[in-house]
PDB file of N, CA and C in Angstrom:
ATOM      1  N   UNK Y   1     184.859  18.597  54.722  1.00  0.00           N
ATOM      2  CA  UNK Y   1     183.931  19.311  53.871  1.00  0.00           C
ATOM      3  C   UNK Y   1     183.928  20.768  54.310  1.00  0.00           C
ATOM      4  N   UNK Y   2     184.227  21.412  53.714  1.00  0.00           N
ATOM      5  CA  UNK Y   2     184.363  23.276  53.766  1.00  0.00           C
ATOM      6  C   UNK Y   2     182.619  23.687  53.710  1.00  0.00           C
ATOM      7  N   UNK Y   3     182.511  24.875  54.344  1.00  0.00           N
ATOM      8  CA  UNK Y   3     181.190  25.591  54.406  1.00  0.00           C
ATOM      9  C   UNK Y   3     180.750  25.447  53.333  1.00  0.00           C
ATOM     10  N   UNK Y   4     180.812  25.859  52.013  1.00  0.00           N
ATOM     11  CA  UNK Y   4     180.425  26.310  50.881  1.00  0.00           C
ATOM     12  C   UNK Y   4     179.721  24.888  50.582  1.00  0.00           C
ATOM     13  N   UNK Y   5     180.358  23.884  50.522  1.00  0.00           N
ATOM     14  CA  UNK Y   5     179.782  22.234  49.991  1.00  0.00           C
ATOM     15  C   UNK Y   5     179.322  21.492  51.261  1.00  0.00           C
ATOM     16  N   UNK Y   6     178.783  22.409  52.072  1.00  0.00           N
ATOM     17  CA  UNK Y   6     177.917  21.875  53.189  1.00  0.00           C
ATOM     18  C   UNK Y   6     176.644  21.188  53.033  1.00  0.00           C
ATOM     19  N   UNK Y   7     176.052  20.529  53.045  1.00  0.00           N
ATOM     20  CA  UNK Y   7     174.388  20.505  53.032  1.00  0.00           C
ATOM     21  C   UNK Y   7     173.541  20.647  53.981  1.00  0.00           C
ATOM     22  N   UNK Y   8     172.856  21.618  53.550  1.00  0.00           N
ATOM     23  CA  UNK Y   8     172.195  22.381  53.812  1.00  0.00           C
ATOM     24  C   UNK Y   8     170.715  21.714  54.585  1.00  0.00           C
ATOM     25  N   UNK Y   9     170.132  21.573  55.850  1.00  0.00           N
ATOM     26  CA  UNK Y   9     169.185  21.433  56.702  1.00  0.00           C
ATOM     27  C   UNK Y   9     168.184  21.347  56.153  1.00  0.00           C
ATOM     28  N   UNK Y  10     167.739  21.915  54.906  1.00  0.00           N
ATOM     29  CA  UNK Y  10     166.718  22.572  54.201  1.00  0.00           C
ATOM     30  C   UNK Y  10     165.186  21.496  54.275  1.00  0.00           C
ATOM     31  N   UNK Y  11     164.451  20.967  55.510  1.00  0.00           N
ATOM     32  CA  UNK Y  11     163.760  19.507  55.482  1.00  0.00           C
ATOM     33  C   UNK Y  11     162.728  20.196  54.936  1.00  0.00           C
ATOM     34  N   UNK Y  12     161.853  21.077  54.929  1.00  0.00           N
ATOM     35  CA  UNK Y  12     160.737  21.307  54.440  1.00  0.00           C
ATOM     36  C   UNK Y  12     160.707  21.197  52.856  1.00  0.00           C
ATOM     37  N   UNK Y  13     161.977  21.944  52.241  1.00  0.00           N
ATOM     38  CA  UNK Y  13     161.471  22.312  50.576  1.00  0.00           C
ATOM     39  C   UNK Y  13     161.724  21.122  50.272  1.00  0.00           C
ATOM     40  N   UNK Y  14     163.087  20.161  51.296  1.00  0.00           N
ATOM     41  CA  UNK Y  14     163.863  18.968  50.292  1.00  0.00           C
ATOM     42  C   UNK Y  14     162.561  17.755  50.043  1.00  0.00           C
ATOM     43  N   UNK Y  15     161.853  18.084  51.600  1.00  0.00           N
ATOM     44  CA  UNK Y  15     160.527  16.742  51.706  1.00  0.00           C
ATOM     45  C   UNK Y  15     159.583  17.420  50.693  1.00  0.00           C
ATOM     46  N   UNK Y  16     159.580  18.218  50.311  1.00  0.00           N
ATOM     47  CA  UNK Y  16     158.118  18.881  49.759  1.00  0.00           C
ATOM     48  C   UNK Y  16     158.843  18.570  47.839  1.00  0.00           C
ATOM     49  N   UNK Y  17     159.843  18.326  47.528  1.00  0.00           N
ATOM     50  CA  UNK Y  17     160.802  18.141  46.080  1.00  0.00           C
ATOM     51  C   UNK Y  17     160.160  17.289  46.115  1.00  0.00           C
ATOM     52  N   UNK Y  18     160.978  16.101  47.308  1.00  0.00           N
ATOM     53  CA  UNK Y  18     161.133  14.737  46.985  1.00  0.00           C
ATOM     54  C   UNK Y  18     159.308  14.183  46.948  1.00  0.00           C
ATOM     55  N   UNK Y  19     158.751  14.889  47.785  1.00  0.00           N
ATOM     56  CA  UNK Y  19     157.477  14.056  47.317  1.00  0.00           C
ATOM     57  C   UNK Y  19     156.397  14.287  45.985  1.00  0.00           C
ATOM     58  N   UNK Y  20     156.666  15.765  45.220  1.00  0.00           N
ATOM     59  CA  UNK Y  20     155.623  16.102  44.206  1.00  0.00           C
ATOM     60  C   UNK Y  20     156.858  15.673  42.847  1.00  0.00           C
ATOM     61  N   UNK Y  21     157.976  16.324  42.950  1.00  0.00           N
ATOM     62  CA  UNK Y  21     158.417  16.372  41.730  1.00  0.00           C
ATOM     63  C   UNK Y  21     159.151  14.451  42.018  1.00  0.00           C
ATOM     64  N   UNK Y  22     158.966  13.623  43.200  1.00  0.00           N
ATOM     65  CA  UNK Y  22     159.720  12.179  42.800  1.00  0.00           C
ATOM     66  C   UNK Y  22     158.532  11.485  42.325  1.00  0.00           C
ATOM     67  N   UNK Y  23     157.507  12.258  42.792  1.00  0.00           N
ATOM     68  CA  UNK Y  23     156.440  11.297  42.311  1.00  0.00           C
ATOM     69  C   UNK Y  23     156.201  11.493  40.684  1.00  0.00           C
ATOM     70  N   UNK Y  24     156.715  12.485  40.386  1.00  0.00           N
ATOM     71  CA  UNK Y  24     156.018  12.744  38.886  1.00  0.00           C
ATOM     72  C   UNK Y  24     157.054  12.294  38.112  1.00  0.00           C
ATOM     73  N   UNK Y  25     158.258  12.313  38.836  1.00  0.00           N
ATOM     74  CA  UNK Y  25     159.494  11.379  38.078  1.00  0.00           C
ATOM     75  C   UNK Y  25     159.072   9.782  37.914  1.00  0.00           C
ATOM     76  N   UNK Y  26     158.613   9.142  39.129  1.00  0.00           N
ATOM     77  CA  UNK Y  26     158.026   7.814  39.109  1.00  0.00           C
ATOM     78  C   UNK Y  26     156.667   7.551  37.825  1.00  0.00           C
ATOM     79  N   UNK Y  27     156.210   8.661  38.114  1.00  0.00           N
ATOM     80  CA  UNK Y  27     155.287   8.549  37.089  1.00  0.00           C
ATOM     81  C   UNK Y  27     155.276   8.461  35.645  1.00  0.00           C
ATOM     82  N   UNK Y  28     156.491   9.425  35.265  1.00  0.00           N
ATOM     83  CA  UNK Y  28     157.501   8.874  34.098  1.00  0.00           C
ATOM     84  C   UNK Y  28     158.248   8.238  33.752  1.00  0.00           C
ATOM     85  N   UNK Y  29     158.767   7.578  34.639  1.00  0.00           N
ATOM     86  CA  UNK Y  29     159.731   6.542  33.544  1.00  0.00           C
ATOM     87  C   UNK Y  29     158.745   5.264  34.089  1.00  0.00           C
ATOM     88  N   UNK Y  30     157.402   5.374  34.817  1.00  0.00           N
ATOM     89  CA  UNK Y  30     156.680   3.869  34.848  1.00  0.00           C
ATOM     90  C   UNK Y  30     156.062   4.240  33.527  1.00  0.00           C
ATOM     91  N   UNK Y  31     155.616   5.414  33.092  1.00  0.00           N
ATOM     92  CA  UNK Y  31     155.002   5.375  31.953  1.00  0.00           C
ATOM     93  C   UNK Y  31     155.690   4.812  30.809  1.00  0.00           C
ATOM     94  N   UNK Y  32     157.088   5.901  30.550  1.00  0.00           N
ATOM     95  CA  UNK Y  32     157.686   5.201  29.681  1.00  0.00           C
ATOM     96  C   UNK Y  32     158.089   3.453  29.611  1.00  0.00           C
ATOM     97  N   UNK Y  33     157.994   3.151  30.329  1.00  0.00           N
ATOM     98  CA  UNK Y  33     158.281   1.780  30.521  1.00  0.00           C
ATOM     99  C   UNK Y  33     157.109   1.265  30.059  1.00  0.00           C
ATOM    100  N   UNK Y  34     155.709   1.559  30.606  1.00  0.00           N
ATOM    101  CA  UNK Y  34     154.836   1.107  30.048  1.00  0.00           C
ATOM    102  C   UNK Y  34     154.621   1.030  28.371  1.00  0.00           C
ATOM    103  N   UNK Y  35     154.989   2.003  28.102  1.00  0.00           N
ATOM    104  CA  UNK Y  35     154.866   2.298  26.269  1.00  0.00           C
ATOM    105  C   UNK Y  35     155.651   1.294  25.737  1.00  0.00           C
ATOM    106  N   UNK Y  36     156.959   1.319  26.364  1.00  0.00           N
ATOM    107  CA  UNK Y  36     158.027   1.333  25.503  1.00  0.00           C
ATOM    108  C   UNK Y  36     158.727  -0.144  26.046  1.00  0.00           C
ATOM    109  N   UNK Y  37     158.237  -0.606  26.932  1.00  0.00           N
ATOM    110  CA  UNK Y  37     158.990  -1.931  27.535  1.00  0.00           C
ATOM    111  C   UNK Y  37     158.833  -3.323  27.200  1.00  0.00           C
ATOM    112  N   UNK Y  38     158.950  -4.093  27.787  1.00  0.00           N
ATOM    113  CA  UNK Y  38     158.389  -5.934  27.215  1.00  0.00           C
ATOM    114  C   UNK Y  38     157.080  -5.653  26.857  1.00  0.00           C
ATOM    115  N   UNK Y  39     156.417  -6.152  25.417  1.00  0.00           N
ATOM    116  CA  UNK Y  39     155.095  -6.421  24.761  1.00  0.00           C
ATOM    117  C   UNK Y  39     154.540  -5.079  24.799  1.00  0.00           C
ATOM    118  N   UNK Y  40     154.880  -4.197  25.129  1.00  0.00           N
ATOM    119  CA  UNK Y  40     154.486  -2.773  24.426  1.00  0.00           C
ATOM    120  C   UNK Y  40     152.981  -2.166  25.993  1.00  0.00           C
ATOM    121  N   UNK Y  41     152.352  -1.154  25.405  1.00  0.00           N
ATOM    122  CA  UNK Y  41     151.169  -0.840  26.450  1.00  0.00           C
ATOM    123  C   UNK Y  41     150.168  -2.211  26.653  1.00  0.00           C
ATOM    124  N   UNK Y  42     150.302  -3.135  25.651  1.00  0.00           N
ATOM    125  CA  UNK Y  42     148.852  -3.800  25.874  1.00  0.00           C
ATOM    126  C   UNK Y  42     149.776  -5.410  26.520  1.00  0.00           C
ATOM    127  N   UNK Y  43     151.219  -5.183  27.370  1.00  0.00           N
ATOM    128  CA  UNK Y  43     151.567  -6.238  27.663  1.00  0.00           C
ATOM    129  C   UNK Y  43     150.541  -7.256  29.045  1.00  0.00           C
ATOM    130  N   UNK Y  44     150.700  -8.529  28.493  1.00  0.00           N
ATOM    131  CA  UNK Y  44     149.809  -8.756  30.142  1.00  0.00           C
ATOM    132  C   UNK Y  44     150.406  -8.887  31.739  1.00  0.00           C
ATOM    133  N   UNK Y  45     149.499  -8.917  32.369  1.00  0.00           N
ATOM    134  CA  UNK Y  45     150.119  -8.350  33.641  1.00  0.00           C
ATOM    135  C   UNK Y  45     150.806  -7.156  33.790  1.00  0.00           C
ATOM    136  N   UNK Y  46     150.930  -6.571  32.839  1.00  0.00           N
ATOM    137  CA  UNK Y  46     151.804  -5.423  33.039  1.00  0.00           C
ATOM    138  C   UNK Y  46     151.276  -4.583  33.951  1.00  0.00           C
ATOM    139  N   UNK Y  47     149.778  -4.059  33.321  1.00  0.00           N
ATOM    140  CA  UNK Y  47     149.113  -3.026  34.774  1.00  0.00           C
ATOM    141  C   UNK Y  47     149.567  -3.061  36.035  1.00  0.00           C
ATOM    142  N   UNK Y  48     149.534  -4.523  36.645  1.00  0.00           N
ATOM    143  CA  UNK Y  48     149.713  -4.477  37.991  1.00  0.00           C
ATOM    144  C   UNK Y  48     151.673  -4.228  38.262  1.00  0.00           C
ATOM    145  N   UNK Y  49     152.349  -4.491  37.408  1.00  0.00           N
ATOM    146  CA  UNK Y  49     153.947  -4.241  37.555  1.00  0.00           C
ATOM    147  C   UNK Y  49     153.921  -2.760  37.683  1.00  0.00           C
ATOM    148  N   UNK Y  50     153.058  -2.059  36.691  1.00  0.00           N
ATOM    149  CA  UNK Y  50     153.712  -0.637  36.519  1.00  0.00           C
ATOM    150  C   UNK Y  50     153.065  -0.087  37.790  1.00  0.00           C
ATOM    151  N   UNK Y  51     152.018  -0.303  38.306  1.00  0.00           N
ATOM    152  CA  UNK Y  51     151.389  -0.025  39.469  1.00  0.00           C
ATOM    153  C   UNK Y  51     152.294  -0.225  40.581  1.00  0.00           C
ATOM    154  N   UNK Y  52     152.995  -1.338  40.683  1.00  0.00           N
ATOM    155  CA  UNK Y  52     154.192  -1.620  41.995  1.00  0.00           C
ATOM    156  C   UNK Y  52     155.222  -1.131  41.815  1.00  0.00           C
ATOM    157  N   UNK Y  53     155.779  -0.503  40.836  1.00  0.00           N
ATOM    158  CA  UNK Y  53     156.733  -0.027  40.525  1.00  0.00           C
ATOM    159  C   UNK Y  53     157.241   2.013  41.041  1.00  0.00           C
ATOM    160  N   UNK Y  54     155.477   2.104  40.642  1.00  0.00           N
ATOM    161  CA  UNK Y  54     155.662   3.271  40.847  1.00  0.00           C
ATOM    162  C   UNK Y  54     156.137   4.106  42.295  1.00  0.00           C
ATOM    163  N   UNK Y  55     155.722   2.951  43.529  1.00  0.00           N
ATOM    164  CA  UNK Y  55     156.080   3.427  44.767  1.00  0.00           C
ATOM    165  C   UNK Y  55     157.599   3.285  45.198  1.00  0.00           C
ATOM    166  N   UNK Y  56     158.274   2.583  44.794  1.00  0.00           N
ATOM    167  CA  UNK Y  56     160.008   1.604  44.704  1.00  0.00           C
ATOM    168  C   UNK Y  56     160.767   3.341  44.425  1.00  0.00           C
ATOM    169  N   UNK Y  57     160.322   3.479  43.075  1.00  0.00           N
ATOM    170  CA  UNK Y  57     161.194   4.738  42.279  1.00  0.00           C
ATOM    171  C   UNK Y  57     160.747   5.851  42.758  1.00  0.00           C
ATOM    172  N   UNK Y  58     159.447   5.782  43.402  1.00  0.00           N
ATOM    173  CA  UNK Y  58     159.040   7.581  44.411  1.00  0.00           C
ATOM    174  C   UNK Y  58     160.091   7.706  45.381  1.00  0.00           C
ATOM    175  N   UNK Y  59     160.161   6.735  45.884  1.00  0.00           N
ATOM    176  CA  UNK Y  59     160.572   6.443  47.745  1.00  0.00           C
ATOM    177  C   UNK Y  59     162.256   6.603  46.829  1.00  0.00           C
ATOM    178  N   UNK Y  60     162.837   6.235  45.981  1.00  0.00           N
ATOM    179  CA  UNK Y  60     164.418   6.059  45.788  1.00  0.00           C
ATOM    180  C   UNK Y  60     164.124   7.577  45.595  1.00  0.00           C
ATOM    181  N   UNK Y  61     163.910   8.012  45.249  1.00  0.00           N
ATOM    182  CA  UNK Y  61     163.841   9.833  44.303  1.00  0.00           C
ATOM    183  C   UNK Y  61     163.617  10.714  45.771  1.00  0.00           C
ATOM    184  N   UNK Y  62     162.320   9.942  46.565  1.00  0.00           N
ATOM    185  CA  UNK Y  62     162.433  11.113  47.822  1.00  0.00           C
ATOM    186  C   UNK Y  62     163.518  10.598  48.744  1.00  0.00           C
ATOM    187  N   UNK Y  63     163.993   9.767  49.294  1.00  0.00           N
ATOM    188  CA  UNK Y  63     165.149   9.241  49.858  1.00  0.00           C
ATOM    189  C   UNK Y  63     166.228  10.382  48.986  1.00  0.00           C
ATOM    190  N   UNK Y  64     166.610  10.596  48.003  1.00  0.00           N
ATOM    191  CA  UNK Y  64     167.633  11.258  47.886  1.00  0.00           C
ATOM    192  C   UNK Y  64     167.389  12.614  47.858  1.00  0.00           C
ATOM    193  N   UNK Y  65     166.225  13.014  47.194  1.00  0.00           N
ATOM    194  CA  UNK Y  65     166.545  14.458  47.665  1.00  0.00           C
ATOM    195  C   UNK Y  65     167.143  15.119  48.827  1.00  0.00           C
ATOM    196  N   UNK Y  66     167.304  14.277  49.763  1.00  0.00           N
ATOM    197  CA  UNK Y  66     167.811  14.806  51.085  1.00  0.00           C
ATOM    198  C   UNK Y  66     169.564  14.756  51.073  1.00  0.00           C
ATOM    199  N   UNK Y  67     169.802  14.153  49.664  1.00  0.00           N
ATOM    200  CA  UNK Y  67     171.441  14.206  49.389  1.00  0.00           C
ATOM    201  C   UNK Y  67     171.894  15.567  49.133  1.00  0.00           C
ATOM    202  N   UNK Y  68     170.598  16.722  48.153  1.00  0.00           N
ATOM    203  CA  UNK Y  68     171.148  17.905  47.430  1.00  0.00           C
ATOM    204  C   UNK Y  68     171.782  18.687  48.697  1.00  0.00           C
ATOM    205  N   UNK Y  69     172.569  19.750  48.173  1.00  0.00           N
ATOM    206  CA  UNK Y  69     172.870  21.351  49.449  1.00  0.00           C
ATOM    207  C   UNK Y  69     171.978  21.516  49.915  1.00  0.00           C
ATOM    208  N   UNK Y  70     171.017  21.926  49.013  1.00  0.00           N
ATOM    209  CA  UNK Y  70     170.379  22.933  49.521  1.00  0.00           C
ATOM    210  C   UNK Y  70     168.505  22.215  48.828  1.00  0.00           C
ATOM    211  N   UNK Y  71     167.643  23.426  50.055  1.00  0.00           N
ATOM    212  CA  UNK Y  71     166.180  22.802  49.167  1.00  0.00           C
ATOM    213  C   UNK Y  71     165.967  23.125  47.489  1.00  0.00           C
ATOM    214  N   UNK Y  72     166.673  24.411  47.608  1.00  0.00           N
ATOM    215  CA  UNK Y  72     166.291  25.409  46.166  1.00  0.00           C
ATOM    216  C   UNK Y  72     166.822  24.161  45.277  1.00  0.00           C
ATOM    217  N   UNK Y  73     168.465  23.828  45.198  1.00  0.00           N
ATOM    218  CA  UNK Y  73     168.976  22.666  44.167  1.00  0.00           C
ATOM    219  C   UNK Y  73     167.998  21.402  44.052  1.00  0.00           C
ATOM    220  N   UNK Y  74     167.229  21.230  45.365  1.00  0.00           N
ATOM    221  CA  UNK Y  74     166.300  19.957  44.966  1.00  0.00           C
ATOM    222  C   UNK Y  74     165.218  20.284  44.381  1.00  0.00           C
ATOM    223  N   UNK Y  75     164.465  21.403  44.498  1.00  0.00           N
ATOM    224  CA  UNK Y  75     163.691  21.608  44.196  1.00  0.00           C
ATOM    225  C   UNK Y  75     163.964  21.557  42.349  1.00  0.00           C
ATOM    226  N   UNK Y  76     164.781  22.336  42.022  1.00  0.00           N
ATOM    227  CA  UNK Y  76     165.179  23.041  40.659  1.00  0.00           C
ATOM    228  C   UNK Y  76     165.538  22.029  40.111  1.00  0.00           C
ATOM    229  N   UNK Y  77     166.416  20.830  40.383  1.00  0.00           N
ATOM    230  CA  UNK Y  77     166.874  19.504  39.460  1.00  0.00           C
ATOM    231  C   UNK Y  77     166.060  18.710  39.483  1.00  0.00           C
ATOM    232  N   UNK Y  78     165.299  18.267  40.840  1.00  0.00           N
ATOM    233  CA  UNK Y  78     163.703  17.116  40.467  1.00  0.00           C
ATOM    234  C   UNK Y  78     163.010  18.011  39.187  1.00  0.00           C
ATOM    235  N   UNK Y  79     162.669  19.271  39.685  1.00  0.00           N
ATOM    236  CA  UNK Y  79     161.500  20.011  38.570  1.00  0.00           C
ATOM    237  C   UNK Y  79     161.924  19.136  37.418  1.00  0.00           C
ATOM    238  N   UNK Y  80     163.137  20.211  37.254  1.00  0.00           N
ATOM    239  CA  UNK Y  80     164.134  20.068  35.630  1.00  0.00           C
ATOM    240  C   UNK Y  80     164.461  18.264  35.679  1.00  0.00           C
ATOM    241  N   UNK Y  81     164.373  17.555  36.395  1.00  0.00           N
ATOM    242  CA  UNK Y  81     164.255  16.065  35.786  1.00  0.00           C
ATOM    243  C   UNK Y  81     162.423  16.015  35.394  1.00  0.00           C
ATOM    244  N   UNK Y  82     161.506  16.247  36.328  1.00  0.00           N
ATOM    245  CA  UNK Y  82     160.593  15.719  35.918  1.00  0.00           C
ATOM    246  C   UNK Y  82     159.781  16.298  34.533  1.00  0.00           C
ATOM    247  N   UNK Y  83     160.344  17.312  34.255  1.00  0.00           N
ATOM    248  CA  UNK Y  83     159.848  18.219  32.834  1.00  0.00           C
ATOM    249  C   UNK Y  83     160.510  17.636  32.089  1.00  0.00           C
ATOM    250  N   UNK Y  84     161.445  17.117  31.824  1.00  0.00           N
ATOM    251  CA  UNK Y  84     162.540  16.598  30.896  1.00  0.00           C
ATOM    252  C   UNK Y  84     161.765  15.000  30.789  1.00  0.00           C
ATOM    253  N   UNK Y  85     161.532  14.431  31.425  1.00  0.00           N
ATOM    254  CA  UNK Y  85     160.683  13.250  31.345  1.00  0.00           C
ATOM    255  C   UNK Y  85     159.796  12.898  30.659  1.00  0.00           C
ATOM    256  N   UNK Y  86     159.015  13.906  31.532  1.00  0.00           N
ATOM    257  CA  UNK Y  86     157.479  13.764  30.700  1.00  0.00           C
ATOM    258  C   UNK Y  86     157.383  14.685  29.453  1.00  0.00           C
ATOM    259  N   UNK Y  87     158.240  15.299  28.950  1.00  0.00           N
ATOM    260  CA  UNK Y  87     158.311  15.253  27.066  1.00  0.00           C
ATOM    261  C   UNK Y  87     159.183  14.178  26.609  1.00  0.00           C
ATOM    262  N   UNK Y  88     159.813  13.383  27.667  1.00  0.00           N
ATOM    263  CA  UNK Y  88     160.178  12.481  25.970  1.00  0.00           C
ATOM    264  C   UNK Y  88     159.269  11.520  26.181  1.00  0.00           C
ATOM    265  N   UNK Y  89     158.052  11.619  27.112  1.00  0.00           N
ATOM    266  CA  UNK Y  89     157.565  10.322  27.469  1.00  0.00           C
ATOM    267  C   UNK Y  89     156.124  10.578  26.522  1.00  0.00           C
ATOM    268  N   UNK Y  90     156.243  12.147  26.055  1.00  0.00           N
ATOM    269  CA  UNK Y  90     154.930  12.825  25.377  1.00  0.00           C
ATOM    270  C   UNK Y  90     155.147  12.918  23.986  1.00  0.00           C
ATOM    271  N   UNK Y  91     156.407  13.050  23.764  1.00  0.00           N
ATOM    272  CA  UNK Y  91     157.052  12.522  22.302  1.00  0.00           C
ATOM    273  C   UNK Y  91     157.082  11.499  22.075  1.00  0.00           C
ATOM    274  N   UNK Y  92     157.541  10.382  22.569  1.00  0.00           N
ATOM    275  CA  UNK Y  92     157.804   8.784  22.557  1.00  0.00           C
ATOM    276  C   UNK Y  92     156.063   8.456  22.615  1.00  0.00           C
ATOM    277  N   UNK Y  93     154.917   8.957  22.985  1.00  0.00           N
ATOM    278  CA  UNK Y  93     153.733   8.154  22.993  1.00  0.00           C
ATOM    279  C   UNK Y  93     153.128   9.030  21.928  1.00  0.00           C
ATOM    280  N   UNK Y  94     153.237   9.914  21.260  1.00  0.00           N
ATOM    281  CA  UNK Y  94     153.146  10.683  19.808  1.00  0.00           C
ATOM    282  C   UNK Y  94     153.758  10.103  19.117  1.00  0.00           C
ATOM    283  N   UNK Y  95     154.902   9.736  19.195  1.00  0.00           N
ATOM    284  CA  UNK Y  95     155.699   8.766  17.590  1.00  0.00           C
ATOM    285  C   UNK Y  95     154.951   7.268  17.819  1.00  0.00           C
ATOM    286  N   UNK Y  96     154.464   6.584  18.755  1.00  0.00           N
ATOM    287  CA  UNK Y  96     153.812   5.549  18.617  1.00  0.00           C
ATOM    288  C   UNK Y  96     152.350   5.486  18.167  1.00  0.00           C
ATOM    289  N   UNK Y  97     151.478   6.773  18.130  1.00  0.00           N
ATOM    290  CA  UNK Y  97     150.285   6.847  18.027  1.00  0.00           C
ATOM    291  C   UNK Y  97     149.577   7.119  16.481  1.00  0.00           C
TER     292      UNK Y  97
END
């Protein structure tokens, strides 16, 4: 691996990505799932699935941020995933409403 495609040490911004912007990623696609998955929002038992779910997909999302170069790239692609999310998850619960 050459300097340039090194990765980068960066533990503060990569832990500080992985925990606000994985959580808000978790928070979207449990939502969407909730809307949009088996028996719809009012499925049963579902509450408690989407509730266990949400910690599985934080922890996979902060576990990798520590893959990017650099903190800035983690920071900037969680953001830009978790904004990208939560509009189709704000569109998708507007076309159902």
């Amino acid at each position: 691996m050459d300097k340039k495609n090194k990765i980068k040490p960066d533990v503060l911004s990569k832990t500080l990505a992985g925990l606000v912007f994985g959580y808000l990623i978790a928070l979207a696609l449990v939502g969407l799932f909730a809307w949009h998955g088996y028996q719809g929002i009012s499925g049963e038992h579902k509450v408690q699935f989407n509730m266990w779910m949400i910690t599985p997909i934080w922890m996979l999302t902060f576990s990798f941020s520590y893959l990017f170069q650099s903190g800035k790239k983690a920071i900037l692609t969680l953001f830009s995933v978790s904004v990208v999310l939560h509009f189709i998850l704000y569109i998708s619960k507007a076309s159902i409403s």
